[in-house]
PDB file of C-alpha atoms in Angstrom:
ATOM      1  CA  UNK A   1     -32.395 -27.189 -55.317  1.00  0.00           C
ATOM      2  CA  UNK A   2     -33.771 -25.659 -58.540  1.00  0.00           C
ATOM      3  CA  UNK A   3     -36.351 -23.884 -56.355  1.00  0.00           C
ATOM      4  CA  UNK A   4     -33.611 -21.457 -55.283  1.00  0.00           C
ATOM      5  CA  UNK A   5     -33.292 -18.637 -57.802  1.00  0.00           C
ATOM      6  CA  UNK A   6     -30.984 -15.592 -58.020  1.00  0.00           C
ATOM      7  CA  UNK A   7     -33.913 -13.491 -56.799  1.00  0.00           C
ATOM      8  CA  UNK A   8     -34.058 -15.559 -53.601  1.00  0.00           C
ATOM      9  CA  UNK A   9     -30.300 -15.320 -53.109  1.00  0.00           C
ATOM     10  CA  UNK A  10     -30.423 -11.553 -53.566  1.00  0.00           C
ATOM     11  CA  UNK A  11     -32.469 -11.340 -50.367  1.00  0.00           C
ATOM     12  CA  UNK A  12     -31.494 -12.435 -46.887  1.00  0.00           C
ATOM     13  CA  UNK A  13     -31.757 -15.853 -45.274  1.00  0.00           C
ATOM     14  CA  UNK A  14     -33.498 -15.771 -41.899  1.00  0.00           C
ATOM     15  CA  UNK A  15     -32.899 -18.353 -39.171  1.00  0.00           C
ATOM     16  CA  UNK A  16     -35.617 -18.570 -36.527  1.00  0.00           C
ATOM     17  CA  UNK A  17     -34.369 -19.914 -33.189  1.00  0.00           C
ATOM     18  CA  UNK A  18     -36.735 -20.688 -30.315  1.00  0.00           C
ATOM     19  CA  UNK A  19     -36.927 -22.725 -27.143  1.00  0.00           C
ATOM     20  CA  UNK A  20     -40.144 -22.437 -25.197  1.00  0.00           C
ATOM     21  CA  UNK A  21     -39.002 -22.449 -21.553  1.00  0.00           C
ATOM     22  CA  UNK A  22     -36.196 -21.367 -19.233  1.00  0.00           C
ATOM     23  CA  UNK A  23     -35.643 -25.034 -18.363  1.00  0.00           C
ATOM     24  CA  UNK A  24     -34.943 -25.831 -22.017  1.00  0.00           C
ATOM     25  CA  UNK A  25     -32.477 -22.958 -22.165  1.00  0.00           C
ATOM     26  CA  UNK A  26     -30.633 -24.397 -19.176  1.00  0.00           C
ATOM     27  CA  UNK A  27     -30.604 -28.052 -20.186  1.00  0.00           C
ATOM     28  CA  UNK A  28     -31.323 -28.499 -23.911  1.00  0.00           C
ATOM     29  CA  UNK A  29     -28.121 -27.032 -25.315  1.00  0.00           C
ATOM     30  CA  UNK A  30     -27.953 -29.432 -28.242  1.00  0.00           C
ATOM     31  CA  UNK A  31     -31.275 -28.282 -29.688  1.00  0.00           C
ATOM     32  CA  UNK A  32     -30.106 -24.672 -29.562  1.00  0.00           C
ATOM     33  CA  UNK A  33     -26.804 -25.567 -31.248  1.00  0.00           C
ATOM     34  CA  UNK A  34     -28.709 -27.325 -34.035  1.00  0.00           C
ATOM     35  CA  UNK A  35     -30.869 -24.264 -34.578  1.00  0.00           C
ATOM     36  CA  UNK A  36     -27.935 -21.849 -34.703  1.00  0.00           C
ATOM     37  CA  UNK A  37     -26.173 -24.317 -36.998  1.00  0.00           C
ATOM     38  CA  UNK A  38     -28.799 -23.618 -39.662  1.00  0.00           C
ATOM     39  CA  UNK A  39     -26.847 -20.447 -40.495  1.00  0.00           C
ATOM     40  CA  UNK A  40     -24.124 -22.676 -41.968  1.00  0.00           C
ATOM     41  CA  UNK A  41     -26.765 -24.555 -43.967  1.00  0.00           C
ATOM     42  CA  UNK A  42     -28.047 -21.274 -45.392  1.00  0.00           C
ATOM     43  CA  UNK A  43     -24.526 -20.403 -46.541  1.00  0.00           C
ATOM     44  CA  UNK A  44     -24.149 -23.846 -48.114  1.00  0.00           C
ATOM     45  CA  UNK A  45     -27.364 -23.196 -50.047  1.00  0.00           C
ATOM     46  CA  UNK A  46     -25.823 -20.021 -51.460  1.00  0.00           C
ATOM     47  CA  UNK A  47     -26.787 -17.184 -49.125  1.00  0.00           C
ATOM     48  CA  UNK A  48     -24.135 -14.767 -47.899  1.00  0.00           C
ATOM     49  CA  UNK A  49     -26.397 -12.468 -45.881  1.00  0.00           C
ATOM     50  CA  UNK A  50     -27.824 -14.487 -42.986  1.00  0.00           C
ATOM     51  CA  UNK A  51     -29.926 -13.068 -40.136  1.00  0.00           C
ATOM     52  CA  UNK A  52     -30.537 -15.034 -36.928  1.00  0.00           C
ATOM     53  CA  UNK A  53     -33.687 -14.180 -34.949  1.00  0.00           C
ATOM     54  CA  UNK A  54     -33.487 -15.500 -31.392  1.00  0.00           C
ATOM     55  CA  UNK A  55     -35.697 -12.954 -29.607  1.00  0.00           C
ATOM     56  CA  UNK A  56     -38.133 -15.711 -28.583  1.00  0.00           C
ATOM     57  CA  UNK A  57     -35.716 -17.911 -26.647  1.00  0.00           C
ATOM     58  CA  UNK A  58     -37.340 -18.961 -23.387  1.00  0.00           C
ATOM     59  CA  UNK A  59     -40.791 -17.777 -24.499  1.00  0.00           C
ATOM     60  CA  UNK A  60     -43.692 -20.178 -24.175  1.00  0.00           C
ATOM     61  CA  UNK A  61     -46.083 -20.458 -27.074  1.00  0.00           C
ATOM     62  CA  UNK A  62     -49.299 -20.247 -25.070  1.00  0.00           C
ATOM     63  CA  UNK A  63     -50.791 -16.774 -24.887  1.00  0.00           C
ATOM     64  CA  UNK A  64     -47.470 -14.913 -24.906  1.00  0.00           C
ATOM     65  CA  UNK A  65     -46.367 -12.452 -27.568  1.00  0.00           C
ATOM     66  CA  UNK A  66     -43.442 -13.522 -29.713  1.00  0.00           C
ATOM     67  CA  UNK A  67     -41.583 -10.396 -30.902  1.00  0.00           C
ATOM     68  CA  UNK A  68     -39.126 -12.527 -32.856  1.00  0.00           C
ATOM     69  CA  UNK A  69     -41.878 -14.209 -34.867  1.00  0.00           C
ATOM     70  CA  UNK A  70     -43.564 -10.856 -35.489  1.00  0.00           C
ATOM     71  CA  UNK A  71     -40.245  -9.425 -36.645  1.00  0.00           C
ATOM     72  CA  UNK A  72     -39.842 -12.370 -39.020  1.00  0.00           C
ATOM     73  CA  UNK A  73     -43.320 -11.859 -40.506  1.00  0.00           C
ATOM     74  CA  UNK A  74     -42.596  -8.150 -40.929  1.00  0.00           C
ATOM     75  CA  UNK A  75     -39.380  -8.841 -42.822  1.00  0.00           C
ATOM     76  CA  UNK A  76     -41.163 -11.361 -45.076  1.00  0.00           C
ATOM     77  CA  UNK A  77     -43.958  -8.906 -45.892  1.00  0.00           C
ATOM     78  CA  UNK A  78     -41.387  -6.257 -46.805  1.00  0.00           C
ATOM     79  CA  UNK A  79     -39.828  -8.645 -49.321  1.00  0.00           C
ATOM     80  CA  UNK A  80     -36.462  -8.773 -47.557  1.00  0.00           C
ATOM     81  CA  UNK A  81     -36.432 -12.536 -46.961  1.00  0.00           C
ATOM     82  CA  UNK A  82     -35.414 -15.137 -49.541  1.00  0.00           C
ATOM     83  CA  UNK A  83     -35.671 -18.161 -47.261  1.00  0.00           C
ATOM     84  CA  UNK A  84     -36.673 -18.991 -43.690  1.00  0.00           C
ATOM     85  CA  UNK A  85     -34.921 -21.906 -41.996  1.00  0.00           C
ATOM     86  CA  UNK A  86     -35.913 -23.805 -38.854  1.00  0.00           C
ATOM     87  CA  UNK A  87     -35.147 -27.334 -37.677  1.00  0.00           C
ATOM     88  CA  UNK A  88     -38.867 -28.195 -37.578  1.00  0.00           C
ATOM     89  CA  UNK A  89     -42.297 -26.663 -38.048  1.00  0.00           C
ATOM     90  CA  UNK A  90     -43.025 -26.481 -34.319  1.00  0.00           C
ATOM     91  CA  UNK A  91     -40.149 -24.020 -33.882  1.00  0.00           C
ATOM     92  CA  UNK A  92     -41.739 -21.644 -36.381  1.00  0.00           C
ATOM     93  CA  UNK A  93     -45.389 -21.776 -35.356  1.00  0.00           C
ATOM     94  CA  UNK A  94     -47.134 -22.691 -32.121  1.00  0.00           C
ATOM     95  CA  UNK A  95     -50.516 -23.301 -33.748  1.00  0.00           C
ATOM     96  CA  UNK A  96     -52.228 -23.745 -37.107  1.00  0.00           C
ATOM     97  CA  UNK A  97     -53.159 -20.080 -37.383  1.00  0.00           C
ATOM     98  CA  UNK A  98     -49.543 -18.898 -37.069  1.00  0.00           C
ATOM     99  CA  UNK A  99     -48.321 -21.611 -39.423  1.00  0.00           C
ATOM    100  CA  UNK A 100     -50.813 -20.892 -42.197  1.00  0.00           C
ATOM    101  CA  UNK A 101     -50.297 -17.136 -41.829  1.00  0.00           C
ATOM    102  CA  UNK A 102     -46.594 -17.732 -42.388  1.00  0.00           C
ATOM    103  CA  UNK A 103     -47.293 -19.928 -45.419  1.00  0.00           C
ATOM    104  CA  UNK A 104     -49.623 -17.308 -46.930  1.00  0.00           C
ATOM    105  CA  UNK A 105     -47.071 -14.530 -46.548  1.00  0.00           C
ATOM    106  CA  UNK A 106     -44.269 -16.693 -47.968  1.00  0.00           C
ATOM    107  CA  UNK A 107     -46.422 -17.637 -50.947  1.00  0.00           C
ATOM    108  CA  UNK A 108     -47.378 -14.021 -51.663  1.00  0.00           C
ATOM    109  CA  UNK A 109     -43.820 -12.671 -51.733  1.00  0.00           C
ATOM    110  CA  UNK A 110     -42.071 -15.805 -53.077  1.00  0.00           C
ATOM    111  CA  UNK A 111     -40.127 -16.636 -49.926  1.00  0.00           C
ATOM    112  CA  UNK A 112     -38.852 -20.186 -49.493  1.00  0.00           C
ATOM    113  CA  UNK A 113     -39.045 -22.298 -46.346  1.00  0.00           C
ATOM    114  CA  UNK A 114     -36.538 -24.934 -45.283  1.00  0.00           C
ATOM    115  CA  UNK A 115     -36.121 -27.462 -42.507  1.00  0.00           C
ATOM    116  CA  UNK A 116     -33.736 -30.361 -42.033  1.00  0.00           C
ATOM    117  CA  UNK A 117     -35.651 -32.405 -44.638  1.00  0.00           C
ATOM    118  CA  UNK A 118     -35.643 -30.016 -47.570  1.00  0.00           C
ATOM    119  CA  UNK A 119     -36.478 -26.697 -49.210  1.00  0.00           C
ATOM    120  CA  UNK A 120     -40.100 -25.792 -49.911  1.00  0.00           C
ATOM    121  CA  UNK A 121     -41.892 -23.266 -52.105  1.00  0.00           C
ATOM    122  CA  UNK A 122     -45.259 -22.338 -50.575  1.00  0.00           C
ATOM    123  CA  UNK A 123     -46.592 -21.457 -54.068  1.00  0.00           C
ATOM    124  CA  UNK A 124     -46.253 -25.059 -55.304  1.00  0.00           C
ATOM    125  CA  UNK A 125     -49.261 -27.308 -54.529  1.00  0.00           C
ATOM    126  CA  UNK A 126     -47.167 -30.334 -53.564  1.00  0.00           C
ATOM    127  CA  UNK A 127     -44.893 -28.314 -51.284  1.00  0.00           C
ATOM    128  CA  UNK A 128     -47.906 -26.550 -49.782  1.00  0.00           C
ATOM    129  CA  UNK A 129     -49.460 -29.929 -49.026  1.00  0.00           C
ATOM    130  CA  UNK A 130     -46.282 -31.172 -47.318  1.00  0.00           C
ATOM    131  CA  UNK A 131     -45.922 -27.961 -45.322  1.00  0.00           C
ATOM    132  CA  UNK A 132     -49.561 -28.099 -44.266  1.00  0.00           C
ATOM    133  CA  UNK A 133     -49.124 -31.680 -43.055  1.00  0.00           C
ATOM    134  CA  UNK A 134     -45.965 -30.766 -41.161  1.00  0.00           C
ATOM    135  CA  UNK A 135     -47.787 -27.952 -39.389  1.00  0.00           C
ATOM    136  CA  UNK A 136     -50.758 -30.168 -38.526  1.00  0.00           C
ATOM    137  CA  UNK A 137     -48.513 -32.954 -37.228  1.00  0.00           C
ATOM    138  CA  UNK A 138     -46.501 -30.489 -35.161  1.00  0.00           C
ATOM    139  CA  UNK A 139     -49.647 -29.021 -33.618  1.00  0.00           C
ATOM    140  CA  UNK A 140     -50.983 -32.512 -32.822  1.00  0.00           C
ATOM    141  CA  UNK A 141     -47.635 -33.549 -31.330  1.00  0.00           C
ATOM    142  CA  UNK A 142     -47.585 -30.521 -29.018  1.00  0.00           C
ATOM    143  CA  UNK A 143     -51.177 -31.215 -27.979  1.00  0.00           C
ATOM    144  CA  UNK A 144     -50.342 -34.831 -27.125  1.00  0.00           C
ATOM    145  CA  UNK A 145     -47.268 -33.796 -25.129  1.00  0.00           C
ATOM    146  CA  UNK A 146     -49.316 -31.290 -23.117  1.00  0.00           C
ATOM    147  CA  UNK A 147     -51.982 -33.928 -22.489  1.00  0.00           C
ATOM    148  CA  UNK A 148     -49.384 -36.435 -21.264  1.00  0.00           C
ATOM    149  CA  UNK A 149     -47.784 -33.850 -18.965  1.00  0.00           C
ATOM    150  CA  UNK A 150     -51.149 -32.907 -17.475  1.00  0.00           C
ATOM    151  CA  UNK A 151     -52.087 -36.532 -16.889  1.00  0.00           C
ATOM    152  CA  UNK A 152     -48.735 -37.157 -15.189  1.00  0.00           C
ATOM    153  CA  UNK A 153     -49.430 -34.246 -12.826  1.00  0.00           C
ATOM    154  CA  UNK A 154     -52.891 -35.650 -12.062  1.00  0.00           C
ATOM    155  CA  UNK A 155     -51.430 -39.047 -11.237  1.00  0.00           C
ATOM    156  CA  UNK A 156     -48.920 -37.482  -8.836  1.00  0.00           C
ATOM    157  CA  UNK A 157     -51.719 -35.466  -7.230  1.00  0.00           C
ATOM    158  CA  UNK A 158     -53.794 -38.647  -6.689  1.00  0.00           C
ATOM    159  CA  UNK A 159     -50.815 -40.214  -4.889  1.00  0.00           C
ATOM    160  CA  UNK A 160     -50.289 -37.088  -2.791  1.00  0.00           C
ATOM    161  CA  UNK A 161     -46.873 -36.476  -4.345  1.00  0.00           C
ATOM    162  CA  UNK A 162     -47.583 -33.283  -6.286  1.00  0.00           C
ATOM    163  CA  UNK A 163     -45.850 -30.296  -4.701  1.00  0.00           C
ATOM    164  CA  UNK A 164     -45.970 -27.241  -6.936  1.00  0.00           C
ATOM    165  CA  UNK A 165     -45.460 -24.931  -3.955  1.00  0.00           C
ATOM    166  CA  UNK A 166     -44.976 -25.553  -0.239  1.00  0.00           C
ATOM    167  CA  UNK A 167     -46.093 -23.531   2.756  1.00  0.00           C
ATOM    168  CA  UNK A 168     -43.850 -20.848   4.223  1.00  0.00           C
ATOM    169  CA  UNK A 169     -41.410 -22.469   6.608  1.00  0.00           C
ATOM    170  CA  UNK A 170     -41.086 -25.670   4.578  1.00  0.00           C
ATOM    171  CA  UNK A 171     -38.835 -26.679   1.696  1.00  0.00           C
ATOM    172  CA  UNK A 172     -38.839 -29.485  -0.842  1.00  0.00           C
ATOM    173  CA  UNK A 173     -36.241 -32.083   0.015  1.00  0.00           C
ATOM    174  CA  UNK A 174     -37.047 -34.468  -2.827  1.00  0.00           C
ATOM    175  CA  UNK A 175     -39.632 -34.623  -5.579  1.00  0.00           C
ATOM    176  CA  UNK A 176     -42.151 -36.141  -3.133  1.00  0.00           C
ATOM    177  CA  UNK A 177     -40.998 -34.936   0.302  1.00  0.00           C
ATOM    178  CA  UNK A 178     -41.076 -31.697   2.308  1.00  0.00           C
ATOM    179  CA  UNK A 179     -39.271 -30.711   5.507  1.00  0.00           C
ATOM    180  CA  UNK A 180     -39.002 -27.764   7.874  1.00  0.00           C
ATOM    181  CA  UNK A 181     -36.797 -24.944   6.640  1.00  0.00           C
ATOM    182  CA  UNK A 182     -33.287 -25.516   8.061  1.00  0.00           C
ATOM    183  CA  UNK A 183     -32.832 -21.740   8.519  1.00  0.00           C
ATOM    184  CA  UNK A 184     -33.111 -21.238  12.280  1.00  0.00           C
ATOM    185  CA  UNK A 185     -34.254 -17.607  11.926  1.00  0.00           C
ATOM    186  CA  UNK A 186     -37.190 -18.664   9.749  1.00  0.00           C
ATOM    187  CA  UNK A 187     -38.194 -21.393  12.188  1.00  0.00           C
ATOM    188  CA  UNK A 188     -37.992 -19.052  15.184  1.00  0.00           C
ATOM    189  CA  UNK A 189     -40.063 -16.381  13.408  1.00  0.00           C
ATOM    190  CA  UNK A 190     -42.806 -18.876  12.610  1.00  0.00           C
ATOM    191  CA  UNK A 191     -42.727 -20.269  16.135  1.00  0.00           C
ATOM    192  CA  UNK A 192     -43.195 -16.720  17.440  1.00  0.00           C
ATOM    193  CA  UNK A 193     -46.261 -16.248  15.228  1.00  0.00           C
ATOM    194  CA  UNK A 194     -47.880 -19.419  16.574  1.00  0.00           C
ATOM    195  CA  UNK A 195     -47.022 -18.537  20.190  1.00  0.00           C
ATOM    196  CA  UNK A 196     -48.573 -15.093  19.810  1.00  0.00           C
ATOM    197  CA  UNK A 197     -51.689 -16.562  18.195  1.00  0.00           C
ATOM    198  CA  UNK A 198     -52.081 -18.974  21.123  1.00  0.00           C
ATOM    199  CA  UNK A 199     -51.731 -15.975  23.440  1.00  0.00           C
ATOM    200  CA  UNK A 200     -54.047 -13.497  21.672  1.00  0.00           C
ATOM    201  CA  UNK A 201     -56.412 -15.865  19.823  1.00  0.00           C
ATOM    202  CA  UNK A 202     -56.594 -13.210  17.077  1.00  0.00           C
ATOM    203  CA  UNK A 203     -54.728 -12.992  13.768  1.00  0.00           C
ATOM    204  CA  UNK A 204     -55.228  -9.202  13.747  1.00  0.00           C
ATOM    205  CA  UNK A 205     -53.646  -8.860  17.161  1.00  0.00           C
ATOM    206  CA  UNK A 206     -50.759 -11.085  16.093  1.00  0.00           C
ATOM    207  CA  UNK A 207     -50.249  -8.888  13.030  1.00  0.00           C
ATOM    208  CA  UNK A 208     -50.329  -5.714  15.074  1.00  0.00           C
TER     209      UNK A 208
END
């Protein structure tokens, strides 16, 4: 706790909230509540001015811009941030480059970092070591999770149970079954297409 100085408290506390997919937004409410709850932790640590950045909710990490993260980095560089709070390193950075960029900026302007385990000063060698390990472990964990998900999809594909999309006129009835669309108008339209193809023997003529 002696890492927190009056200079830190004179700036704002920033809470970075992120979930990486629309599915998480729909179903993982508890994780989001925990992240928003960090605002109360910031106040317990002594901050009165708390900013919550949740611009990146539902944004995947891979290859997609994160305006919330960029806004956070901008505020840090301008010296307006006393501490950044997140429930874990993976919420702050999607890869080692982002994580170490954040650490460099925090160290340069004397901005603290905090997660559910503690408060860290990126200028201190021991804290920098711990933060570096947290970032590396988070990146490895995400890589393993992606690898497991991909292998699970491959296994389903080998069994013939992988249905990412189905042909027009069919619907998914279960995770491993498809059936004709129950909409009679759809079925009649498709039947007309096949009848006309049998009649004309030409896709162009059917289209016309």
